[in-house]
Amino acid sequence: MTVSPSVRVPDELWRTWRARWDRFQSAYVPQREQQWHLMGEYVSSYWPRPGLRVLDLASGPGAMGVALLAQRPDAEVVCLDVDPWLLEMGRRTMACEPRVTWVAGDLRDRDWPAAIPAGGFHAVVTGAVLHWLERDELASIYRGVHVLLVDGGMLLCSDVLPTGTQRIGNAARGMLQRQLADQAPAGGESWHSFWSGAEAEPAFRELLELRAQRLGPRRPRVFPPIDAHLELLAEAGFRDLGEIWRLHEYAILLAIR
């Protein structure tokens, strides 16, 4: 579903905010580009044949999909997100990219797979979204992903996935936060500055109002341990599970159908 606000947003403004989004997310997600590249390498090495189909869940403006297409020009990527502003940002900054399909869908809805045009995906990827979801929502998402994947298809999740005791998890979280703070450029973007800046732009008003309606109040973040994810994935039918990368409390989880 394409959103067409009555106020036309200039393409240059979208490009400016796309660059600002990527800078913001690179400071928010540790080694973001390296993670995306690694996930793309796993997908490419596991599915080297032409005709690769990938589903990017909670895609935002499609940064992960862009990284994957750079590695696999033959791929087709479906980007799903509930946020109309970020979806429109992706559409408008990748308007000449026929390999990407944009889909509006809410992972909190148990029927979210119905929004996908077709199943048969070789890989499903997601990043920095699991920590917003409750256990029953994660269980539903993993069941839906299992249905959408071909036999042998893979799910790659990048997120805060604590391991060890609570004390170990707290230490890892503190270490990661200090590392990100040390790496952040002076005067860098924060969550508050990014979104307050977007809300101050008149051309975005209608889309951001629609965004607020669809997302609802901001949720508290939830950080289930990686073992909880592995348990839910096994219950959903995934047969091979494991962690393939970690930086303190941030990790990439791989599950194969």
mmCIF file of N, CA and C in Angstrom, residues 34-85:
data_model
loop_
_atom_site.group_PDB
_atom_site.id
_atom_site.type_symbol
_atom_site.label_atom_id
_atom_site.label_comp_id
_atom_site.label_asym_id
_atom_site.label_seq_id
_atom_site.Cartn_x
_atom_site.Cartn_y
_atom_site.Cartn_z
ATOM 1 N N GLN A 34 28.792 -3.904 8.995
ATOM 2 C CA GLN A 34 29.512 -5.182 9.026
ATOM 3 C C GLN A 34 28.553 -6.348 9.289
ATOM 4 N N GLN A 35 27.570 -6.113 10.159
ATOM 5 C CA GLN A 35 26.582 -7.154 10.411
ATOM 6 C C GLN A 35 25.783 -7.472 9.155
ATOM 7 N N TRP A 36 25.315 -6.425 8.477
ATOM 8 C CA TRP A 36 24.519 -6.654 7.268
ATOM 9 C C TRP A 36 25.344 -7.418 6.228
ATOM 10 N N HIS A 37 26.622 -7.039 6.097
ATOM 11 C CA HIS A 37 27.478 -7.716 5.115
ATOM 12 C C HIS A 37 27.660 -9.192 5.484
ATOM 13 N N LEU A 38 27.875 -9.468 6.745
ATOM 14 C CA LEU A 38 28.049 -10.852 7.185
ATOM 15 C C LEU A 38 26.788 -11.669 6.924
ATOM 16 N N MET A 39 25.626 -11.096 7.220
ATOM 17 C CA MET A 39 24.378 -11.810 6.972
ATOM 18 C C MET A 39 24.204 -12.084 5.487
ATOM 19 N N GLY A 40 24.578 -11.117 4.651
ATOM 20 C CA GLY A 40 24.510 -11.321 3.210
ATOM 21 C C GLY A 40 25.442 -12.428 2.743
ATOM 22 N N GLU A 41 26.606 -12.508 3.360
ATOM 23 C CA GLU A 41 27.545 -13.569 2.993
ATOM 24 C C GLU A 41 26.987 -14.954 3.353
ATOM 25 N N TYR A 42 26.348 -15.062 4.512
ATOM 26 C CA TYR A 42 25.741 -16.334 4.889
ATOM 27 C C TYR A 42 24.662 -16.731 3.897
ATOM 28 N N VAL A 43 23.800 -15.775 3.557
ATOM 29 C CA VAL A 43 22.724 -16.075 2.609
ATOM 30 C C VAL A 43 23.300 -16.478 1.256
ATOM 31 N N SER A 44 24.266 -15.723 0.768
ATOM 32 C CA SER A 44 24.824 -15.986 -0.557
ATOM 33 C C SER A 44 25.551 -17.320 -0.630
ATOM 34 N N SER A 45 26.299 -17.644 0.428
ATOM 35 C CA SER A 45 27.050 -18.901 0.399
ATOM 36 C C SER A 45 26.125 -20.105 0.536
ATOM 37 N N TYR A 46 25.018 -19.936 1.268
ATOM 38 C CA TYR A 46 24.089 -21.046 1.478
ATOM 39 C C TYR A 46 23.165 -21.232 0.281
ATOM 40 N N TRP A 47 22.841 -20.121 -0.402
ATOM 41 C CA TRP A 47 21.968 -20.172 -1.581
ATOM 42 C C TRP A 47 22.687 -19.512 -2.763
ATOM 43 N N PRO A 48 23.685 -20.205 -3.365
ATOM 44 C CA PRO A 48 24.455 -19.586 -4.447
ATOM 45 C C PRO A 48 23.726 -19.556 -5.786
ATOM 46 N N ARG A 49 22.658 -20.321 -5.920
ATOM 47 C CA ARG A 49 21.965 -20.400 -7.202
ATOM 48 C C ARG A 49 21.210 -19.107 -7.501
ATOM 49 N N PRO A 50 21.001 -18.814 -8.795
ATOM 50 C CA PRO A 50 20.235 -17.603 -9.165
ATOM 51 C C PRO A 50 18.794 -17.690 -8.663
ATOM 52 N N GLY A 51 18.154 -16.537 -8.600
ATOM 53 C CA GLY A 51 16.750 -16.508 -8.212
ATOM 54 C C GLY A 51 16.519 -16.435 -6.720
ATOM 55 N N LEU A 52 17.468 -15.890 -5.980
ATOM 56 C CA LEU A 52 17.352 -15.780 -4.529
ATOM 57 C C LEU A 52 16.201 -14.856 -4.142
ATOM 58 N N ARG A 53 15.337 -15.317 -3.223
ATOM 59 C CA ARG A 53 14.223 -14.505 -2.715
ATOM 60 C C ARG A 53 14.426 -14.286 -1.217
ATOM 61 N N VAL A 54 14.388 -13.015 -0.809
ATOM 62 C CA VAL A 54 14.660 -12.656 0.582
ATOM 63 C C VAL A 54 13.528 -11.779 1.101
ATOM 64 N N LEU A 55 13.111 -12.050 2.336
ATOM 65 C CA LEU A 55 12.121 -11.231 3.028
ATOM 66 C C LEU A 55 12.822 -10.481 4.151
ATOM 67 N N ASP A 56 12.712 -9.151 4.140
ATOM 68 C CA ASP A 56 13.308 -8.302 5.174
ATOM 69 C C ASP A 56 12.181 -7.828 6.085
ATOM 70 N N LEU A 57 12.139 -8.367 7.315
ATOM 71 C CA LEU A 57 11.078 -8.044 8.267
ATOM 72 C C LEU A 57 11.436 -6.796 9.068
ATOM 73 N N ALA A 58 10.437 -5.928 9.268
ATOM 74 C CA ALA A 58 10.657 -4.649 9.943
ATOM 75 C C ALA A 58 11.821 -3.936 9.264
ATOM 76 N N SER A 59 11.695 -3.803 7.953
ATOM 77 C CA SER A 59 12.796 -3.376 7.087
ATOM 78 C C SER A 59 13.157 -1.913 7.209
ATOM 79 N N GLY A 60 12.221 -1.077 7.733
ATOM 80 C CA GLY A 60 12.468 0.354 7.651
ATOM 81 C C GLY A 60 12.583 0.755 6.186
ATOM 82 N N PRO A 61 13.512 1.637 5.839
ATOM 83 C CA PRO A 61 13.666 2.056 4.447
ATOM 84 C C PRO A 61 14.502 1.103 3.602
ATOM 85 N N GLY A 62 14.768 -0.095 4.116
ATOM 86 C CA GLY A 62 15.400 -1.121 3.288
ATOM 87 C C GLY A 62 16.909 -1.164 3.294
ATOM 88 N N ALA A 63 17.548 -0.717 4.370
ATOM 89 C CA ALA A 63 19.017 -0.683 4.404
ATOM 90 C C ALA A 63 19.620 -2.077 4.270
ATOM 91 N N MET A 64 19.020 -3.048 4.964
ATOM 92 C CA MET A 64 19.559 -4.396 4.892
ATOM 93 C C MET A 64 19.373 -4.981 3.493
ATOM 94 N N GLY A 65 18.216 -4.690 2.887
ATOM 95 C CA GLY A 65 17.972 -5.163 1.532
ATOM 96 C C GLY A 65 18.947 -4.579 0.531
ATOM 97 N N VAL A 66 19.269 -3.291 0.689
ATOM 98 C CA VAL A 66 20.243 -2.644 -0.189
ATOM 99 C C VAL A 66 21.594 -3.335 -0.073
ATOM 100 N N ALA A 67 22.002 -3.632 1.153
ATOM 101 C CA ALA A 67 23.287 -4.303 1.369
ATOM 102 C C ALA A 67 23.292 -5.682 0.718
ATOM 103 N N LEU A 68 22.181 -6.388 0.819
ATOM 104 C CA LEU A 68 22.107 -7.725 0.239
ATOM 105 C C LEU A 68 22.142 -7.666 -1.282
ATOM 106 N N LEU A 69 21.423 -6.717 -1.867
ATOM 107 C CA LEU A 69 21.406 -6.601 -3.325
ATOM 108 C C LEU A 69 22.778 -6.243 -3.882
ATOM 109 N N ALA A 70 23.570 -5.511 -3.099
ATOM 110 C CA ALA A 70 24.926 -5.187 -3.541
ATOM 111 C C ALA A 70 25.768 -6.449 -3.662
ATOM 112 N N GLN A 71 25.487 -7.436 -2.799
ATOM 113 C CA GLN A 71 26.220 -8.695 -2.830
ATOM 114 C C GLN A 71 25.615 -9.699 -3.803
ATOM 115 N N ARG A 72 24.289 -9.624 -3.962
ATOM 116 C CA ARG A 72 23.592 -10.558 -4.843
ATOM 117 C C ARG A 72 22.670 -9.789 -5.798
ATOM 118 N N PRO A 73 23.212 -9.321 -6.912
ATOM 119 C CA PRO A 73 22.400 -8.544 -7.851
ATOM 120 C C PRO A 73 21.217 -9.313 -8.425
ATOM 121 N N ASP A 74 21.259 -10.648 -8.347
ATOM 122 C CA ASP A 74 20.172 -11.464 -8.897
ATOM 123 C C ASP A 74 19.002 -11.608 -7.926
ATOM 124 N N ALA A 75 19.135 -11.113 -6.714
ATOM 125 C CA ALA A 75 18.133 -11.363 -5.677
ATOM 126 C C ALA A 75 16.883 -10.507 -5.867
ATOM 127 N N GLU A 76 15.804 -10.999 -5.265
ATOM 128 C CA GLU A 76 14.552 -10.248 -5.142
ATOM 129 C C GLU A 76 14.299 -10.071 -3.652
ATOM 130 N N VAL A 77 14.014 -8.839 -3.215
ATOM 131 C CA VAL A 77 13.825 -8.552 -1.799
ATOM 132 C C VAL A 77 12.429 -7.980 -1.572
ATOM 133 N N VAL A 78 11.720 -8.550 -0.600
ATOM 134 C CA VAL A 78 10.441 -8.006 -0.152
ATOM 135 C C VAL A 78 10.680 -7.347 1.207
ATOM 136 N N CYS A 79 10.384 -6.048 1.309
ATOM 137 C CA CYS A 79 10.569 -5.296 2.545
ATOM 138 C C CYS A 79 9.217 -5.065 3.210
ATOM 139 N N LEU A 80 9.064 -5.532 4.441
ATOM 140 C CA LEU A 80 7.814 -5.372 5.185
ATOM 141 C C LEU A 80 8.054 -4.532 6.428
ATOM 142 N N ASP A 81 7.189 -3.530 6.634
ATOM 143 C CA ASP A 81 7.274 -2.701 7.837
ATOM 144 C C ASP A 81 5.912 -2.082 8.109
ATOM 145 N N VAL A 82 5.662 -1.782 9.373
ATOM 146 C CA VAL A 82 4.413 -1.138 9.769
ATOM 147 C C VAL A 82 4.500 0.377 9.671
ATOM 148 N N ASP A 83 5.693 0.921 9.603
ATOM 149 C CA ASP A 83 5.918 2.364 9.651
ATOM 150 C C ASP A 83 5.753 2.977 8.255
ATOM 151 N N PRO A 84 4.675 3.740 8.009
ATOM 152 C CA PRO A 84 4.464 4.294 6.666
ATOM 153 C C PRO A 84 5.501 5.327 6.265
ATOM 154 N N TRP A 85 6.051 6.055 7.258
ATOM 155 C CA TRP A 85 7.057 7.067 6.938
ATOM 156 C C TRP A 85 8.343 6.419 6.442
#
